[in-house]
XYZ file of C-alpha atoms in Angstrom:
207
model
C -2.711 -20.643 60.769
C -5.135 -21.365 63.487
C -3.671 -18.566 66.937
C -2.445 -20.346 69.855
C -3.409 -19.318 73.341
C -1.502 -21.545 76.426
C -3.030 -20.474 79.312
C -2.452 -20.417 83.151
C 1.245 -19.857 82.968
C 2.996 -19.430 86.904
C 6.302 -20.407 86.838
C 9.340 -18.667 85.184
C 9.951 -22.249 83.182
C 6.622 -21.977 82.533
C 7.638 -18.547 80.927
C 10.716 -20.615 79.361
C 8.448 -22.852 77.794
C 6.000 -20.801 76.258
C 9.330 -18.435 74.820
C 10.343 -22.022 73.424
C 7.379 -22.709 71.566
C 6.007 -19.454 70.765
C 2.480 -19.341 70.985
C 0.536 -16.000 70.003
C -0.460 -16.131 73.553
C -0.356 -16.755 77.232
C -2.598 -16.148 80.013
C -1.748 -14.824 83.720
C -4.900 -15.616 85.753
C -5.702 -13.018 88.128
C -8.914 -14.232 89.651
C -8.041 -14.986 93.125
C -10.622 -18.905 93.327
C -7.960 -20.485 90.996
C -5.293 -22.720 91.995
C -3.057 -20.721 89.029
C -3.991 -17.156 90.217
C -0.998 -14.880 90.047
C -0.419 -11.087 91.971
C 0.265 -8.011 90.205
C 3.668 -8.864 91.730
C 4.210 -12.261 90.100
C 2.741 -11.418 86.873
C 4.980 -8.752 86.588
C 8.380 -10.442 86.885
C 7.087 -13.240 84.746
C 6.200 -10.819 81.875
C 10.035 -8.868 81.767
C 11.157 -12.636 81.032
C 8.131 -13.158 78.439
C 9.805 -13.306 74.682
C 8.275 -9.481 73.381
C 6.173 -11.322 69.995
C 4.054 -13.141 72.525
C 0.795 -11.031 74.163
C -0.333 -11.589 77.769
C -3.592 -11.991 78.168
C -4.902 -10.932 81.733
C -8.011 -13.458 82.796
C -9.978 -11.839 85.643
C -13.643 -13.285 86.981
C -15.792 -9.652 88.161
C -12.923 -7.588 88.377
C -12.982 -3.801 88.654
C -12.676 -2.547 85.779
C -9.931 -0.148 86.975
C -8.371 -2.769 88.240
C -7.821 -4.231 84.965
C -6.893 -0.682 83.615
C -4.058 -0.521 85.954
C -2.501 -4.007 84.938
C -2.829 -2.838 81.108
C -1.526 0.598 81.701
C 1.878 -1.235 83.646
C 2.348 -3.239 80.893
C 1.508 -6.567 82.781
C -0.864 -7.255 80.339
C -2.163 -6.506 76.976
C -5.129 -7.951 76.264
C -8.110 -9.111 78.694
C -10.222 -12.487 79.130
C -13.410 -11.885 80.793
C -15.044 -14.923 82.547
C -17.795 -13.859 85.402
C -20.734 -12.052 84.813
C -19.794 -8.845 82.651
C -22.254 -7.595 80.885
C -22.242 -5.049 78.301
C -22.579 -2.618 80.565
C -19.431 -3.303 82.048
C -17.413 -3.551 78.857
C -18.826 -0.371 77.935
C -17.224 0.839 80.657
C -13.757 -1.214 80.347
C -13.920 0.236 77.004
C -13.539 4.114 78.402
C -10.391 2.862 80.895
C -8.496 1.468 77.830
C -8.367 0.198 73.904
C -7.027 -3.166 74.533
C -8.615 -5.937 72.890
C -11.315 -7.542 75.065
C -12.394 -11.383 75.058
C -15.540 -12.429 76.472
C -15.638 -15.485 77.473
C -19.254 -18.153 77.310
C -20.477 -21.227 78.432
C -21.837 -22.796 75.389
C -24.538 -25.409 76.325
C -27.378 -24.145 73.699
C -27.927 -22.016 70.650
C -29.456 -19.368 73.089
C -25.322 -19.235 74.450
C -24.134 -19.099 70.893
C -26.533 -16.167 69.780
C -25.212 -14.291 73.062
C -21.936 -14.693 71.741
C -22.791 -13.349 68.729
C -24.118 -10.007 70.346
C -21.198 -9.473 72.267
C -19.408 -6.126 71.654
C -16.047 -7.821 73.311
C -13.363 -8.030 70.281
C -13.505 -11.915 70.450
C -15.499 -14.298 72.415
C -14.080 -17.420 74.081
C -15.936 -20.758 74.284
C -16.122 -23.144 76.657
C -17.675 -25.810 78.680
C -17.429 -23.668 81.804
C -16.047 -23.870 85.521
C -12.310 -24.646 84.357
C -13.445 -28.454 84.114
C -10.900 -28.710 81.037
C -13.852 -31.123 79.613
C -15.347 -30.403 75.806
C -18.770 -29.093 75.409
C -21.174 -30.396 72.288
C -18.436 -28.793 69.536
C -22.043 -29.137 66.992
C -23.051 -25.707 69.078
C -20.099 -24.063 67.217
C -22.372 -24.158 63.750
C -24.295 -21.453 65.431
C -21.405 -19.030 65.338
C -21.440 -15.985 63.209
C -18.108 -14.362 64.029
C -14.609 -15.286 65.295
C -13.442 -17.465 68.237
C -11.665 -18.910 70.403
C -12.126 -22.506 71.100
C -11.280 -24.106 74.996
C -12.445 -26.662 76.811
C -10.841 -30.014 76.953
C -8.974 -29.779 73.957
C -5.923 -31.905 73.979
C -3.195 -33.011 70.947
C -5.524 -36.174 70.299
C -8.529 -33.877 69.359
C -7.169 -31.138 67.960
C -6.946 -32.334 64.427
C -11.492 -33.180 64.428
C -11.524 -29.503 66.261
C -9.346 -27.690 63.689
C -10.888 -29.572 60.486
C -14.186 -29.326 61.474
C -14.431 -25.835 62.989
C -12.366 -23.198 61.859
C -11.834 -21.311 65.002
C -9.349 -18.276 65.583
C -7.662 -19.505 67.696
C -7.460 -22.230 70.016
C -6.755 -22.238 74.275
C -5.541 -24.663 76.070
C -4.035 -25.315 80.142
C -5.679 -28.275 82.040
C -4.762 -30.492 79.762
C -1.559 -29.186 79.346
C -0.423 -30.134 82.828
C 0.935 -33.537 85.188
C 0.620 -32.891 88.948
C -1.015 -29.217 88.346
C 2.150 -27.460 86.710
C 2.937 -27.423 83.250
C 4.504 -29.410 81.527
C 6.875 -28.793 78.606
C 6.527 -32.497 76.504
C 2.489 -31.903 76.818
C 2.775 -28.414 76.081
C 5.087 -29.031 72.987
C 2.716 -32.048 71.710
C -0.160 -29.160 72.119
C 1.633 -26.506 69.825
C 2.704 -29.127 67.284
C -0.555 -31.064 66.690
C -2.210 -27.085 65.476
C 0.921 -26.036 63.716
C 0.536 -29.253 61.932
C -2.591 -28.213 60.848
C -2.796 -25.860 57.932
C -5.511 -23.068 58.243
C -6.095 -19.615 56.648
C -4.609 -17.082 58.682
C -6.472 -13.835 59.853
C -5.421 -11.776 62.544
C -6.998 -9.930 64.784
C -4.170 -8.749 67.692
């Protein structure tokens, strides 16, 4: 079955919610421009109360690499979502601070983005329309993928099913459209889970 990936999570009913429904995974932001960034500090004590099968996924924008390290090595995090401007340099160098799994996320506007994806060394990439708009990009860009991904952007419980069908991905990531006044909220975060668990997929994992 297609992963899960409910993202953005700052609350401890957020943390209720997601032990609730169970996704694969949930993501602390940690890059200070976003309206959901989270502290060490808060990330921390939201993570003791995270149910142990789920992973936290740590989503930085140019972070120091040790940085990073230190949340993994506290056990704040698990796995990390890369959205600025690492290049492989950088995840070369991630790479010597720890063996967590590494997802790279891309703005995919041509086939020039998707082949970029493709060379990536990150474990999985992430695609997306870019900026945190939480609009779709052209989904007909996706043909040009070679490997495994995960698919964001505007996807809601009404499109789901056309993504799922029609694409295949690894997993799927969803928080804008999760949310009513900014925070989550349980009913749309429930309809979320339930429209890809109600799609039947091959399952492969990965972490």
């Amino acid at each position: 079955m297609t992963k899960i990936k409910l993202c953005g999570l700052t609350r401890p009913c957020d943390i209720s919610y997601a032990n609730a429904l169970h996704p694969d995974y949930i993501g602390f932001v940690f890059a200070p421009g976003s309206r959901r960034f989270l502290s060490a500090q808060a990330a921390a004590q939201l993570q003791r109360e995270l149910h142990p099968g789920i992973v936290p996924v740590g989503v930085f924008v140019d972070e120091a690499p040790e940085t990073i390290a230190g949340l993994l090595k506290q056990g704040i995090i698990k796995a990390v979502q890369l959205h600025g401007n690492e290049d492989e340099a950088y995840l070369e160098h991630l790479r010597t601070l720890t063996d967590s799994p590494v997802i790279k996320a891309f703005r995919l506007r041509t086939e020039e983005d998707a082949e970029a994806a493709n060379r990536s060394t990150a474990d999985l990439v992430l695609l997306d329309s870019g900026g945190g708009t939480g609009t779709p990009f052209d989904w007909q860009l996706l043909r040009y993928l070679r490997r495994d991904y995960i698919l964001a952007g505007g996807l809601t419980p009404e499109n789901i099913a056309t993504a799922l069908s029609s694409f295949h991905p690894y997993a799927v990531d969803a928080s804008s459209s999760l949310e009513t006044d900014g925070v989550k909220s349980f009913s749309k975060m429930s309809a979320f889970v339930n429209a890809v668990r109600n799609r039947k997929e091959h399952d492969h994992d990965r972490f």
